[in-house]
Tab-separated table of C-alpha atoms in Angstrom:
chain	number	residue	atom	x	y	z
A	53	UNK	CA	40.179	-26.595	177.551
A	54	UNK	CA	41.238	-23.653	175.198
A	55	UNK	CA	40.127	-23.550	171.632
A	56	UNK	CA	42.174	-20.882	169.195
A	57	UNK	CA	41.190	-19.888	165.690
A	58	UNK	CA	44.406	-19.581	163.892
A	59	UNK	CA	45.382	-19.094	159.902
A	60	UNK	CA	47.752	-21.828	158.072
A	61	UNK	CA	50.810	-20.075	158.757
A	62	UNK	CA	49.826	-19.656	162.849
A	63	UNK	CA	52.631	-22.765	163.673
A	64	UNK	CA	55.105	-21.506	161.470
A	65	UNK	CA	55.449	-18.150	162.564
A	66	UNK	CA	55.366	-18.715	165.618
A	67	UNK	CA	57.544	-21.415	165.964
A	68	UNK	CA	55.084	-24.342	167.350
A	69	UNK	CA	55.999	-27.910	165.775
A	70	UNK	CA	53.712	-30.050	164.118
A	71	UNK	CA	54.084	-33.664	166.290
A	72	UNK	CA	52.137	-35.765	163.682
A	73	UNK	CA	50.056	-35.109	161.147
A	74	UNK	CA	49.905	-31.751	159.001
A	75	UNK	CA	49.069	-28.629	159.849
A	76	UNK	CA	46.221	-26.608	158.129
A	77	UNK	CA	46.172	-26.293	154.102
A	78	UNK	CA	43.738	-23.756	151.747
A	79	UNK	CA	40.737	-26.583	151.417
A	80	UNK	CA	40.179	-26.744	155.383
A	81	UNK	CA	39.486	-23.023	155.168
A	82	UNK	CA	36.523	-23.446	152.983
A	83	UNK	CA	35.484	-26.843	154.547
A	84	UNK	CA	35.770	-25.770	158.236
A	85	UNK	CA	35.850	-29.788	159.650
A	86	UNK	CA	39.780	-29.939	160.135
A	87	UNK	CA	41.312	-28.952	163.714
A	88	UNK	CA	44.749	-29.692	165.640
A	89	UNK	CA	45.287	-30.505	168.495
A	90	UNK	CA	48.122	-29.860	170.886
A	91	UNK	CA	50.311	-32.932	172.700
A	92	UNK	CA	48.253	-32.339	176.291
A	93	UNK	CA	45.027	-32.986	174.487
A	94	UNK	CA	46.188	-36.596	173.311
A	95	UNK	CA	47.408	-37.193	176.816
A	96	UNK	CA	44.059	-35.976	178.698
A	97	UNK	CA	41.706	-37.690	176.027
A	98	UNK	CA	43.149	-40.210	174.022
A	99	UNK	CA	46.183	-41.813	176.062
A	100	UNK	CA	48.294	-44.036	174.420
A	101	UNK	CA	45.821	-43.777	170.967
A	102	UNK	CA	46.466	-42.336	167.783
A	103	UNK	CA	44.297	-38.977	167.596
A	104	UNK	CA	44.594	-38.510	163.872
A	105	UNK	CA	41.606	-39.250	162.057
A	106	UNK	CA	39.481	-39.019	165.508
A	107	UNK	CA	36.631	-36.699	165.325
A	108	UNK	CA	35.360	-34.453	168.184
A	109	UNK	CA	32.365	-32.702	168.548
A	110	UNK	CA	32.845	-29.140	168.724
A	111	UNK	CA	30.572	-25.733	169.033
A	112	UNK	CA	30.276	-22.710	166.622
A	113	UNK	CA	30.048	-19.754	169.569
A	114	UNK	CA	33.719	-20.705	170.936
A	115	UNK	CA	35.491	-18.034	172.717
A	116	UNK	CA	37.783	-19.337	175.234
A	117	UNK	CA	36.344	-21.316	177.085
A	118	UNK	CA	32.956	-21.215	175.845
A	119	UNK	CA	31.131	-24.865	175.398
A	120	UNK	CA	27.989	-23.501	173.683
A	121	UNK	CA	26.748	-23.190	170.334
A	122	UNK	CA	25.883	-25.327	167.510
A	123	UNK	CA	27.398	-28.605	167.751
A	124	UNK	CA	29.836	-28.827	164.402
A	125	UNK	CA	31.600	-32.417	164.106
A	126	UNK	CA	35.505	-31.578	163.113
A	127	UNK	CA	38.129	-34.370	162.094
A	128	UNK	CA	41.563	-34.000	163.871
A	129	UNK	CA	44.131	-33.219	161.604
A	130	UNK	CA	47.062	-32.843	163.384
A	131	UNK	CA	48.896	-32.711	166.620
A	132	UNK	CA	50.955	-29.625	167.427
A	133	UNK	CA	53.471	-29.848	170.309
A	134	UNK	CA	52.227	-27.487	173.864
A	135	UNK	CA	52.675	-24.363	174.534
A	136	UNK	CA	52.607	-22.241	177.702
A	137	UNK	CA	50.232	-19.470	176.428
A	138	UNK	CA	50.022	-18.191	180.540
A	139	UNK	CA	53.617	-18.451	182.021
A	140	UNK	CA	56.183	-21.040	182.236
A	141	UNK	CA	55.019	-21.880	185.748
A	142	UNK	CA	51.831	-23.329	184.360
A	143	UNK	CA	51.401	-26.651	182.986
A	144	UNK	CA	50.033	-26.808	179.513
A	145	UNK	CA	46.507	-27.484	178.493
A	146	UNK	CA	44.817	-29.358	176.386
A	147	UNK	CA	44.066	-27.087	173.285
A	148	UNK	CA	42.149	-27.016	170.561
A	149	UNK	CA	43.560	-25.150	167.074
A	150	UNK	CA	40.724	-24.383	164.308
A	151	UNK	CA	40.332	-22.710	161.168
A	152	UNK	CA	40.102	-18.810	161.205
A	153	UNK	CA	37.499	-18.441	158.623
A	154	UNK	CA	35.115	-21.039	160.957
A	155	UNK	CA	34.816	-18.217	163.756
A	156	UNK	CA	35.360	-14.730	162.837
A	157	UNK	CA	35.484	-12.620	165.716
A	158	UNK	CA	35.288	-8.920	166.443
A	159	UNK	CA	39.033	-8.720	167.092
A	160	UNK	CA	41.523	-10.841	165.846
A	161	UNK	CA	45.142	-10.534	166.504
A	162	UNK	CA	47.658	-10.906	163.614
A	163	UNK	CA	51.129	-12.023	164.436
A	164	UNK	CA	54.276	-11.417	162.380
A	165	UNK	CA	57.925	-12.239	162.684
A	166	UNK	CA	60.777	-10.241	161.763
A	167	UNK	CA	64.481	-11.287	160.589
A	168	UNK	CA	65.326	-7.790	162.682
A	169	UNK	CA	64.711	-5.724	165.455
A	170	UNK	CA	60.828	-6.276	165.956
A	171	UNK	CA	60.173	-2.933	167.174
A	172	UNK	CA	60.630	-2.041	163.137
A	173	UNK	CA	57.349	-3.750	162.783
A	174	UNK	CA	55.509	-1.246	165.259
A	175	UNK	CA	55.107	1.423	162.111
A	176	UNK	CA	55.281	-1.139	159.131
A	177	UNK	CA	52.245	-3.753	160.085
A	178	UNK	CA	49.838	-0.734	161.140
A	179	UNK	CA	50.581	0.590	157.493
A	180	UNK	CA	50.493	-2.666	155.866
A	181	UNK	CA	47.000	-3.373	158.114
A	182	UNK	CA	45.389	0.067	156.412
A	183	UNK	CA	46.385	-0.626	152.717
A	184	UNK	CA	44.135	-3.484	153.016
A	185	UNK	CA	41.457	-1.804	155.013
A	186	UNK	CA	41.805	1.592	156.236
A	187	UNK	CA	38.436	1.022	158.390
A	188	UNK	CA	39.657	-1.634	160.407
A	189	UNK	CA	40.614	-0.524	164.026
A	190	UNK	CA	44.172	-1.393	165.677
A	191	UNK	CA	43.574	0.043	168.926
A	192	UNK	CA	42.222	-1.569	172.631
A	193	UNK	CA	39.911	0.470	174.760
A	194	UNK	CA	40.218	3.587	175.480
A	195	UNK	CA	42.884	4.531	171.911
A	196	UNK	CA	45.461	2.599	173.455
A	197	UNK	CA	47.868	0.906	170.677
A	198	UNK	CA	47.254	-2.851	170.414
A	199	UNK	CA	50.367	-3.213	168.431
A	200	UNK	CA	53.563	-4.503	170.671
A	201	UNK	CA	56.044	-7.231	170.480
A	202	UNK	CA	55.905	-10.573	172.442
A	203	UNK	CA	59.336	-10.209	174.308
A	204	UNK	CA	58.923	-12.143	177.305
A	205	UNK	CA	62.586	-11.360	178.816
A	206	UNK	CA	60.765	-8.856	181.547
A	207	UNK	CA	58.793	-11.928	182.920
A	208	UNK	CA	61.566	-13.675	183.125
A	209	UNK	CA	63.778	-11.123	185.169
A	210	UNK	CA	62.932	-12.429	188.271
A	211	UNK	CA	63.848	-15.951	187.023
A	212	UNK	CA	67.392	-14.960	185.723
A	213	UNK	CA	68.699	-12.929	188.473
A	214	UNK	CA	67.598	-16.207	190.870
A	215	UNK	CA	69.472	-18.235	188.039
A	216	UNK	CA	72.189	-15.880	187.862
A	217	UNK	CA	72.737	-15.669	191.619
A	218	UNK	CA	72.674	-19.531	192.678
A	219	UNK	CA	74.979	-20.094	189.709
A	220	UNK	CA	77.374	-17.570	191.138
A	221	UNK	CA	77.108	-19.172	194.397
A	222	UNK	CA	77.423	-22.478	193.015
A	223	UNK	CA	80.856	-21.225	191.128
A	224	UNK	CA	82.405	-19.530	194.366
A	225	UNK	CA	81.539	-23.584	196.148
A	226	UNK	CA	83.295	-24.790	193.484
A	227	UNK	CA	86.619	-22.778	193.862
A	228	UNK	CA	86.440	-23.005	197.503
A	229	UNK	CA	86.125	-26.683	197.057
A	230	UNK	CA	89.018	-27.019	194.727
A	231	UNK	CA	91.437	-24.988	197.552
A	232	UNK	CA	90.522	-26.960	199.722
A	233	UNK	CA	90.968	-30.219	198.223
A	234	UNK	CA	94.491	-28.515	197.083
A	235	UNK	CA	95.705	-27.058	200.375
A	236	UNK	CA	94.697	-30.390	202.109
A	237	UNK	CA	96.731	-32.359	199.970
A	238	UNK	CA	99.145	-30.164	199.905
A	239	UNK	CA	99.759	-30.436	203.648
A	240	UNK	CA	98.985	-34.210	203.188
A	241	UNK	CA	102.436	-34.981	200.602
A	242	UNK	CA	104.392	-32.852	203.314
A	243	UNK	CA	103.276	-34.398	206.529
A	244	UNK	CA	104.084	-37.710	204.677
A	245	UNK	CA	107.139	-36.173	203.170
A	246	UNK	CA	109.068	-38.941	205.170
A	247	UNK	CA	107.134	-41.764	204.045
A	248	UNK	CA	106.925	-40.977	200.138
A	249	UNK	CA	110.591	-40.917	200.638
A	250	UNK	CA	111.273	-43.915	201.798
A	251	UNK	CA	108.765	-45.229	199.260
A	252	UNK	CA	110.837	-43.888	196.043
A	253	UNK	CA	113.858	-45.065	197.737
A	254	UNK	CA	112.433	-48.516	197.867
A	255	UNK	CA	111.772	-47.995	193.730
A	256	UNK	CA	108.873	-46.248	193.543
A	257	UNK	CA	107.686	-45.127	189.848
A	258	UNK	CA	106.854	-41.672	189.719
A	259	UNK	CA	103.459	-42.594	188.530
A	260	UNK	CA	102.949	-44.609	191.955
A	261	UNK	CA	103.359	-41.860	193.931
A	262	UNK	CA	101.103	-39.643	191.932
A	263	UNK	CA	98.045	-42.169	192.113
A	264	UNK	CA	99.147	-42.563	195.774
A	265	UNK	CA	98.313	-38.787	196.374
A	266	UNK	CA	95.719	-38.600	193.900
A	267	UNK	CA	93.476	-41.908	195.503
A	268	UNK	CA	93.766	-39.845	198.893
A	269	UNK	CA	92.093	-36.685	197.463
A	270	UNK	CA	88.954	-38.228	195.250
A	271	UNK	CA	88.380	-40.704	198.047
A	272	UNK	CA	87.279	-37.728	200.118
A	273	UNK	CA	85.949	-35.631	196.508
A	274	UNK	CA	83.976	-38.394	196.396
A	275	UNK	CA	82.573	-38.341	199.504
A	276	UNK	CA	82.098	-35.238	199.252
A	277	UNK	CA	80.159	-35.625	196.138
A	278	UNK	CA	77.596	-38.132	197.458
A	279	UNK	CA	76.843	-35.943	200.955
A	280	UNK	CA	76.339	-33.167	197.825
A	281	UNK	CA	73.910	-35.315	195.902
A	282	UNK	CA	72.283	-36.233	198.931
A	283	UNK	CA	71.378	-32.984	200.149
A	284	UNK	CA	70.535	-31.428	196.925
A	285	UNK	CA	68.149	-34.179	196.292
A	286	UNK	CA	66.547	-32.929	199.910
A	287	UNK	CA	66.469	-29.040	198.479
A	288	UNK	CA	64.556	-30.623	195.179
A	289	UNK	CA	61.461	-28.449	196.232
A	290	UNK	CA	63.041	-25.248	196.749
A	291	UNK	CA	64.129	-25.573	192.972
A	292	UNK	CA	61.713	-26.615	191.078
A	293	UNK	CA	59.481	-23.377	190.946
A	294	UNK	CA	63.110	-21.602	189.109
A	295	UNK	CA	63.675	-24.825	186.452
A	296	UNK	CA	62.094	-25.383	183.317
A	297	UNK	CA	61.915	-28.179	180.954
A	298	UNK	CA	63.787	-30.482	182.990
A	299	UNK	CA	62.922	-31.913	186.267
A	300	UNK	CA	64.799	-30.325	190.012
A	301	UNK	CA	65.862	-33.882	190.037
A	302	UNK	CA	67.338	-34.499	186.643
A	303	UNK	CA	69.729	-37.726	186.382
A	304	UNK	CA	71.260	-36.034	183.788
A	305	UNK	CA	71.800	-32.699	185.344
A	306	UNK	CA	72.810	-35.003	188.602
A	307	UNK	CA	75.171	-36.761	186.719
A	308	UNK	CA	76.735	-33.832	184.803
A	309	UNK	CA	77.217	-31.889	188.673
A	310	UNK	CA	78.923	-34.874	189.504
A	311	UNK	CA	81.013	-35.579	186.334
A	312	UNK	CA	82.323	-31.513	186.929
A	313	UNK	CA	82.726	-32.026	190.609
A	314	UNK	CA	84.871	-34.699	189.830
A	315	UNK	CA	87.338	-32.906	187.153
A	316	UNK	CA	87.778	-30.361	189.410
A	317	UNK	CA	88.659	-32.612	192.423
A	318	UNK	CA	90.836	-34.616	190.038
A	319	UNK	CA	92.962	-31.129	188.784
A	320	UNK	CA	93.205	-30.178	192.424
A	321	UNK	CA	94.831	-33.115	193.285
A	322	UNK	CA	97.296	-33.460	190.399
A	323	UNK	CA	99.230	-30.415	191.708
A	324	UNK	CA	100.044	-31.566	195.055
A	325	UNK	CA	100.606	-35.153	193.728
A	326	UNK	CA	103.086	-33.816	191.012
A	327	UNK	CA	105.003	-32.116	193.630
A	328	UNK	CA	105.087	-35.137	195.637
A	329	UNK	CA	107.038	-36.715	192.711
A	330	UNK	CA	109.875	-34.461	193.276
A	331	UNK	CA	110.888	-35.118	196.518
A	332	UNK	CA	114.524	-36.209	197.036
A	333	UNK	CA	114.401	-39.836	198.959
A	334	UNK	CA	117.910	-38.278	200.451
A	335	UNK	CA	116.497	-35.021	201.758
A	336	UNK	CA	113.608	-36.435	203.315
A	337	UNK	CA	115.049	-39.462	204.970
A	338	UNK	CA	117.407	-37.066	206.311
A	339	UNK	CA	114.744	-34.139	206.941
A	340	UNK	CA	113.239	-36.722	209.649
């Protein structure tokens, strides 16, 4: 369990929505009893309960993980949604949100967003920091600057060019997929040149012939589709460690593949069938 001492403006700024409940007001700075909670909490300790109102018991001395101290009895206020304070590869947990003024520590950390390029705030909040105390140090050991901005893009590089480079692959399947379903057809309608002749001369509709050509092609896009589904469903694991917020076997991202898959096949297939519509019952009969 993590505990945080945060001001009334800590979930705003930084973007963290309040699930149910409020978030902190002026009075619970003064009366020190009020905490949130975040959604992993509720699910660890009070499944399927409603955690406002609840009280816990927690300690004065808490630093991270710290259980020790004097026991203070708080009243849960609120329940803010999770975060992944260490990476997006670990699993939220349950955390515990409290008043700043209830445990002042030797070094806070005060966070600010800007409407522009953050890196303007590297000169403006270490000014801003001394007009209200000039005593009050903004450095880490040894002089190094403790001001910086929490772009997370370089964490993620790793991430994106994975992303970037099984989407590409995924694209050039696609394509090749789509020739292939063309060029097959397309020697399909004229190795049956003959027979979609005789077929129009018998009174075919134009429109027959096309969903003649066009059931040939998704009947094999389709099983195409399903051997697809089934072995990405078998490659699940390799995929989960580069997906986040959904699951590596998503019915909706499954379904959405699929739906694509399908559009493409069904495009690919129009082309060949249209030409088949054009073929001259005289020529062909006569071709054979």
């Amino acid at each position: 369990m993590w505990f945080f001492t945060v001001s009334p403006g800590y979930f705003r700024t930084m973007r963290i929505p309040i699930r149910r409940g409020r978030g902190f007001i002026g009075a619970d700075l003064t009366s020190g009893t009020a905490v949130l909670v975040n959604e992993a909490f509720v699910r660890a300790f009070w499944p399927g309960l409603d955690p406002i109102g609840r009280q816990v018991t927690l300690h004065k001395a808490v630093q991270g993980r710290s259980d020790f101290g004097e026991p203070m009895p708080s009243t849960v206020v609120g329940v803010v949604g999770d975060v992944h304070h260490f990476g997006l590869d670990t699993p939220p947990e349950p955390q515990v949100y409290v008043p700043f003024t209830r445990n002042v520590w030797g070094h806070m950390m005060l966070v600010a967003r800007a409407a522009t390029a953050p890196a303007g705030l590297m000169t403006i909040l270490p000014r801003t920091v001394r007009q209200v105390d000039p005593d009050i140090p903004m450095t880490l050991g040894g002089g190094t600057s403790a001001v910086g901005t929490m772009d997370v893009t370089g964490g993620l590089a790793s991430r994106e060019l994975d992303t970037w480079l099984l989407g590409g692959f995924a694209a050039a399947a696609l394509i090749l997929a789509a020739i292939g379903i063309y060029g097959l057809l397309a020697y399909s309608v004229a190795q049956r040149r003959h027979e979609i002749g005789i077929r129009v001369a018998l009174g075919a509709s134009r429109g027959e012939v096309v969903r003649l050509v066009v059931e040939d092609g998704m009947r094999l896009a389709a099983i195409g589709i399903a051997l697809g589904a089934g072995g990405a469903l078998a490659l699940t694991r390799l995929l989960a460690a580069l997906l986040y917020g959904i699951g590596a076997s998503d019915p909706g991202t499954f379904a959405a593949a699929a739906t694509l898959l399908s559009l493409v096949a069904l495009l690919a297939c129009y082309v060949p069938a249209r030409r088949a519509t054009r073929v001259d019952p005289m020529v062909a009969l006569r071709y054979e």
